[in-house]
mmCIF file of C-alpha atoms in Angstrom:
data_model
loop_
_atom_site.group_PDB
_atom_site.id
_atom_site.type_symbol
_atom_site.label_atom_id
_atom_site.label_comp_id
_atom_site.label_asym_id
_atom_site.label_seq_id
_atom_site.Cartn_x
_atom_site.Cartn_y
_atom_site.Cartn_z
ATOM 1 C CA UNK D 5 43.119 8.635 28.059
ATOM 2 C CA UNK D 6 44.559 5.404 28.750
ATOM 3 C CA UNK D 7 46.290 3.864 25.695
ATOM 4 C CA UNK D 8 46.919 7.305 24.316
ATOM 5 C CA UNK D 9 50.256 8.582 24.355
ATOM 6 C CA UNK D 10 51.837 11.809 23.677
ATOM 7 C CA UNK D 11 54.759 12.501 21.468
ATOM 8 C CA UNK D 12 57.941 12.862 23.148
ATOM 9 C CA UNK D 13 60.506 13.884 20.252
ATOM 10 C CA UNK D 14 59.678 16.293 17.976
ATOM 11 C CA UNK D 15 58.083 15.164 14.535
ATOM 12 C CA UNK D 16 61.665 15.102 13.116
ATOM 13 C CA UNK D 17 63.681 12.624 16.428
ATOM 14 C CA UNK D 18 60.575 10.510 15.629
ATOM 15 C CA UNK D 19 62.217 7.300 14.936
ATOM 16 C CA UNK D 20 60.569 3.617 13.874
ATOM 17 C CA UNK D 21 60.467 0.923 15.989
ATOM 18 C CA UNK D 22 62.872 -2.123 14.971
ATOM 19 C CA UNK D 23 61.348 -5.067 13.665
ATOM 20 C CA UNK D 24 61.596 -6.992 17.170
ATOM 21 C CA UNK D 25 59.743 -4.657 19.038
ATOM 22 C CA UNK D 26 56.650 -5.630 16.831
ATOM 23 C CA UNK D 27 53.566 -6.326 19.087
ATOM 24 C CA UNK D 28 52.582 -10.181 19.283
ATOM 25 C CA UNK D 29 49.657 -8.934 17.383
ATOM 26 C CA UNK D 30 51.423 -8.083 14.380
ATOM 27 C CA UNK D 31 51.669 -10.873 11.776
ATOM 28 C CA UNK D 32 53.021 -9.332 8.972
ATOM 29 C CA UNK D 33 56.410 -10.642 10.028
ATOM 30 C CA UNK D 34 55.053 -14.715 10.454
ATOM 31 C CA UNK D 35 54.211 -14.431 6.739
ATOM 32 C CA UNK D 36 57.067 -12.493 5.093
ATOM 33 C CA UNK D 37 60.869 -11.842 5.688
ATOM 34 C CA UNK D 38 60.273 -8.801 3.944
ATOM 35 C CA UNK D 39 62.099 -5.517 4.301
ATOM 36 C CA UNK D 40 59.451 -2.976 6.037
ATOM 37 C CA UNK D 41 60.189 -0.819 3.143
ATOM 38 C CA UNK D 42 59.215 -3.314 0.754
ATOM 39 C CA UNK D 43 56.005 -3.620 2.506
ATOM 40 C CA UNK D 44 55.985 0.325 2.255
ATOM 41 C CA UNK D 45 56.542 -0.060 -1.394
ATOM 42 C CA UNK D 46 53.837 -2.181 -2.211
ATOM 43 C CA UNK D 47 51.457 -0.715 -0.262
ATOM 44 C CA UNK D 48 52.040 2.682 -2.050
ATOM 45 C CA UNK D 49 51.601 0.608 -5.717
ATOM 46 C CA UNK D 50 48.387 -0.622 -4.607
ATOM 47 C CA UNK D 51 46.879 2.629 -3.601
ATOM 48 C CA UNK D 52 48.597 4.667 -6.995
ATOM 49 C CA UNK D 53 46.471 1.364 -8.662
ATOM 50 C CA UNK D 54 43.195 2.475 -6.949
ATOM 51 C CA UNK D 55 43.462 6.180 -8.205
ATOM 52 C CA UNK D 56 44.801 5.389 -11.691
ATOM 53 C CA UNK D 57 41.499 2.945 -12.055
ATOM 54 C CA UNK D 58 39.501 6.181 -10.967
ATOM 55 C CA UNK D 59 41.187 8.301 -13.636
ATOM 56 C CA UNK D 60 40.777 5.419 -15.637
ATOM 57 C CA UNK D 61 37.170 5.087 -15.269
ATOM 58 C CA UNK D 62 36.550 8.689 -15.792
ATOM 59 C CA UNK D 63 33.331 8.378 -13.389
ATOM 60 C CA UNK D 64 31.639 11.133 -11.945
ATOM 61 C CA UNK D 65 32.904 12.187 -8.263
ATOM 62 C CA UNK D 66 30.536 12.409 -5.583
ATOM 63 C CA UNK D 67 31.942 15.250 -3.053
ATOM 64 C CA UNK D 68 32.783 13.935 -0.364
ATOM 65 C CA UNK D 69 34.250 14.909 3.026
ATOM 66 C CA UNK D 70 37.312 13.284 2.015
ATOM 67 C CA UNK D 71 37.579 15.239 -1.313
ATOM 68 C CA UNK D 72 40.106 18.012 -1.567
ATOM 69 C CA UNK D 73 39.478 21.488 -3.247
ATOM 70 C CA UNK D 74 42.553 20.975 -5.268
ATOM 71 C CA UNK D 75 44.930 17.089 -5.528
ATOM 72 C CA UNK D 76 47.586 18.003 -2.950
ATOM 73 C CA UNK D 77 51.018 18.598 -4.124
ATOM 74 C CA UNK D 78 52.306 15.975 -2.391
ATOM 75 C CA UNK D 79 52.471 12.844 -3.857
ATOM 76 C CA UNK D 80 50.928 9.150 -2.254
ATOM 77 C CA UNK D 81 53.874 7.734 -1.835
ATOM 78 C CA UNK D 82 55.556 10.608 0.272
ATOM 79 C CA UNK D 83 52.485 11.162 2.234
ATOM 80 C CA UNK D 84 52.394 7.528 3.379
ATOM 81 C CA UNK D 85 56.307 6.900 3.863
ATOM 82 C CA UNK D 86 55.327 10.213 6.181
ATOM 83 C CA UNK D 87 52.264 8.871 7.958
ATOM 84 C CA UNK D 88 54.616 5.417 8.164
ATOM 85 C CA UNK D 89 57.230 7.352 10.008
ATOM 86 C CA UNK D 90 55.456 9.185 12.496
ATOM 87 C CA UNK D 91 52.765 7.742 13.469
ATOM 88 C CA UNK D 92 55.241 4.806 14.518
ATOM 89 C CA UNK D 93 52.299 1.849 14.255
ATOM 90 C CA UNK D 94 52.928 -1.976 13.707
ATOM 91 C CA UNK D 95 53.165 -2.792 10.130
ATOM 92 C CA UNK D 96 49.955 -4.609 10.596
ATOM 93 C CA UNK D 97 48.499 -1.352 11.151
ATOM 94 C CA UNK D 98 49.200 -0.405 7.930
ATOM 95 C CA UNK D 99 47.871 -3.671 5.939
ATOM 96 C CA UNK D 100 44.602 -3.526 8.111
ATOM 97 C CA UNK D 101 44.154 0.283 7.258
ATOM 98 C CA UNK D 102 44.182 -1.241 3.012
ATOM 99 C CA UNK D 103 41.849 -3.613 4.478
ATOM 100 C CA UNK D 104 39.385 -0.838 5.646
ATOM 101 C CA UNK D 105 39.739 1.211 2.525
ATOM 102 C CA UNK D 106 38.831 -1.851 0.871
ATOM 103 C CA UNK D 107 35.994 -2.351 3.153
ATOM 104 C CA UNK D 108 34.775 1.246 2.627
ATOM 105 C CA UNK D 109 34.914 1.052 -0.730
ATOM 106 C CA UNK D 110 32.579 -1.639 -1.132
ATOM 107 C CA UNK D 111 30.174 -0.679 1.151
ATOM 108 C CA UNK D 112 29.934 3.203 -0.773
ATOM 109 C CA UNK D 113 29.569 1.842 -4.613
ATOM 110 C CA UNK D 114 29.607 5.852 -5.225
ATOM 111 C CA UNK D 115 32.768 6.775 -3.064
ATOM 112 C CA UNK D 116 35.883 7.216 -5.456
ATOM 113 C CA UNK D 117 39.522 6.479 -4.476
ATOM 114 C CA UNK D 118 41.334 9.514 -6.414
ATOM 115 C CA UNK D 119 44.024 12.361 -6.306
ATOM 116 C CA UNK D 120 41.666 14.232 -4.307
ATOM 117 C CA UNK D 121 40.339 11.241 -1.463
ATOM 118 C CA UNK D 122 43.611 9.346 -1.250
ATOM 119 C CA UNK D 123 45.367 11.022 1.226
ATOM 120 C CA UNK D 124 42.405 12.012 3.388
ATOM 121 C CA UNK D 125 41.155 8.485 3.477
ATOM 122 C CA UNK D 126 45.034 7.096 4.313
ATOM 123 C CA UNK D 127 44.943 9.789 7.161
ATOM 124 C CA UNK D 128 41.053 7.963 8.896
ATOM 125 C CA UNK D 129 42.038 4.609 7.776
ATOM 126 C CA UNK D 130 45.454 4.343 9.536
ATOM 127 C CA UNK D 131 44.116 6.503 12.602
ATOM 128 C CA UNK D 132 40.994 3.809 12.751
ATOM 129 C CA UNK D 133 43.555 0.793 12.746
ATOM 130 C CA UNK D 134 46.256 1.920 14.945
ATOM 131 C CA UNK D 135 43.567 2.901 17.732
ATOM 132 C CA UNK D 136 42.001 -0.232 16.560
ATOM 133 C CA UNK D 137 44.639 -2.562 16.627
ATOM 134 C CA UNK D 138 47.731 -0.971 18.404
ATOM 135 C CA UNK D 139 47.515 -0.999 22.360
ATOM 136 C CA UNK D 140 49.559 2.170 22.189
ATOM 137 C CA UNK D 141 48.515 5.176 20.075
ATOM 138 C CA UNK D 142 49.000 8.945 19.721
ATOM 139 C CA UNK D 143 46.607 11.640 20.183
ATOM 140 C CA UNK D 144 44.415 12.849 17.344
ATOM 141 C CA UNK D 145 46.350 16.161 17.732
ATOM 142 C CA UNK D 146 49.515 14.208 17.003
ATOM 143 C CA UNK D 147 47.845 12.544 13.862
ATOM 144 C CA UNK D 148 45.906 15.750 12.704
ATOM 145 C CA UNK D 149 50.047 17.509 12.879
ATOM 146 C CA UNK D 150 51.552 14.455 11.103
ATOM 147 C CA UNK D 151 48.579 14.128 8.191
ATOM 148 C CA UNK D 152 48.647 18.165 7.705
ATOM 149 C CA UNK D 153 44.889 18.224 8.681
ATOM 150 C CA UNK D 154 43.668 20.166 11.920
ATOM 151 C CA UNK D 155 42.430 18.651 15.004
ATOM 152 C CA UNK D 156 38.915 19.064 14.337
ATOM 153 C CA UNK D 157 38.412 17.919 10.397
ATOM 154 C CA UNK D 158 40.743 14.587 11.355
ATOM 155 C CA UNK D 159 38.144 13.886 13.939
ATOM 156 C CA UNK D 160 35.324 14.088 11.642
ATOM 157 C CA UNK D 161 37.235 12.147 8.882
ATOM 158 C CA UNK D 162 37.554 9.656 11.563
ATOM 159 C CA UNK D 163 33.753 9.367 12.191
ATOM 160 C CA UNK D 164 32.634 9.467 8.526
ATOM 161 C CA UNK D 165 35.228 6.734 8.043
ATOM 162 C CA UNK D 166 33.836 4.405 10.926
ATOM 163 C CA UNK D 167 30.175 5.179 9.349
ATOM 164 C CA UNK D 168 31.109 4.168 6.218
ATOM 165 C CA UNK D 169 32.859 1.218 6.983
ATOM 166 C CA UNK D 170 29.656 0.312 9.473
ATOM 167 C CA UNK D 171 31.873 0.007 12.305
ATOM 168 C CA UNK D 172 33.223 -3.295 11.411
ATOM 169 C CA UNK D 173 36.992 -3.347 12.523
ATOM 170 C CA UNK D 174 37.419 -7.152 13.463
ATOM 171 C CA UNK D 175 39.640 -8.661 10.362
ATOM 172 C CA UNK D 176 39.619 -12.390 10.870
ATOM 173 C CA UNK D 177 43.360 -13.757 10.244
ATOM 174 C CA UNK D 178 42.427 -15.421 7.371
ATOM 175 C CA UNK D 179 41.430 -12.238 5.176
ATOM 176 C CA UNK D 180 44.545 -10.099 7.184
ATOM 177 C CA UNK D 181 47.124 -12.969 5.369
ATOM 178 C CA UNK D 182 45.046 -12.604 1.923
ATOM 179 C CA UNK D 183 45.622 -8.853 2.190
ATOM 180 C CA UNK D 184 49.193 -9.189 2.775
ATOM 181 C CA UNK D 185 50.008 -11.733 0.176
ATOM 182 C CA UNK D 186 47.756 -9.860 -2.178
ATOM 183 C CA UNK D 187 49.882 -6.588 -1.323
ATOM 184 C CA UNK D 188 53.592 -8.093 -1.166
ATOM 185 C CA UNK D 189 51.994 -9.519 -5.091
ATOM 186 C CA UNK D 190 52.085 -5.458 -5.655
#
């Protein structure tokens, strides 16, 4: 479809696009000077934060379609910097994507951010917001490679993520520059 674009280097020639190439869209660069890999960084704290307060909490799991059987071996900070890398969206892409799991988070009271939803939740919330907010986007296929999921449970992670955060994808800029001063904080 229009918008959708297919990978042209393997996984591994994927490379990021420089700072200057950012859409106009993407304000993460109007409020910080910051490295992208500081951004990275922080991001990564603040999601280790959300499943240490689950292991914390000790609270009963609802199963979810996000949970996995068994916490995956890799770690949340190597399964971002990998989603980072190749799925080659803005860095707002990645702030609005916190913003979501925020969102869906508040709106399920009984959903739990842990070792076994992270990474499933990181894999619909940054597909959501780069379709969302990125005029240029891969393919599911591309995302479902990149994320280690197949085709057809990344498309229903995708749905149950839109239901849960009731469709609501607009992020006024306000909130988007509380996020990302709340993140850089991290």
């Amino acid at each position: 479809g229009e918008g959708v674009r297919e990978p042209q280097k393997k996984l591994g020639e994927l490379q990021k696009k420089p700072q200057d190439e950012c859409p106009p869209e993407d304000r993460s660069h109007v409020l910080s000077s910051e490295d992208p890999k500081v951004l990275r960084q922080s991001l990564v704290a603040v999601y280790c934060s959300l499943v240490a307060l689950a292991n914390q909490s000790g609270k009963e799991q609802k199963l979810t379609r996000f949970h996995s059987k068994v916490a995956p071996s890799v770690g949340v900070e190597p399964y971002l910097e990998r989603i980072w890398t190749y799925f080659n969206c803005s860095e707002s892409c990645h702030i609005m994507a916190l913003i979501f799991v925020d969102r869906a988070v508040k709106q399920n009271p009984d959903f739990v951010v842990s070792n076994l939803t992270i990474h499933r939740l990181l894999a619909a919330a940054t597909v959501v917001s780069a379709k969302n907010l990125d005029d240029v986007y891969y393919s599911n296929g591309h995302y479902a490679k990149v994320c280690g999921l197949s085709l057809e449970e990344l498309n229903r992670l995708e749905a149950t993520f839109l239901s849960m955060i009731r469709w609501r994808l607009v992020v006024p800029p306000s909130e988007y520059e509380a996020y990302l001063a709340q993140i850089l904080r991290a």
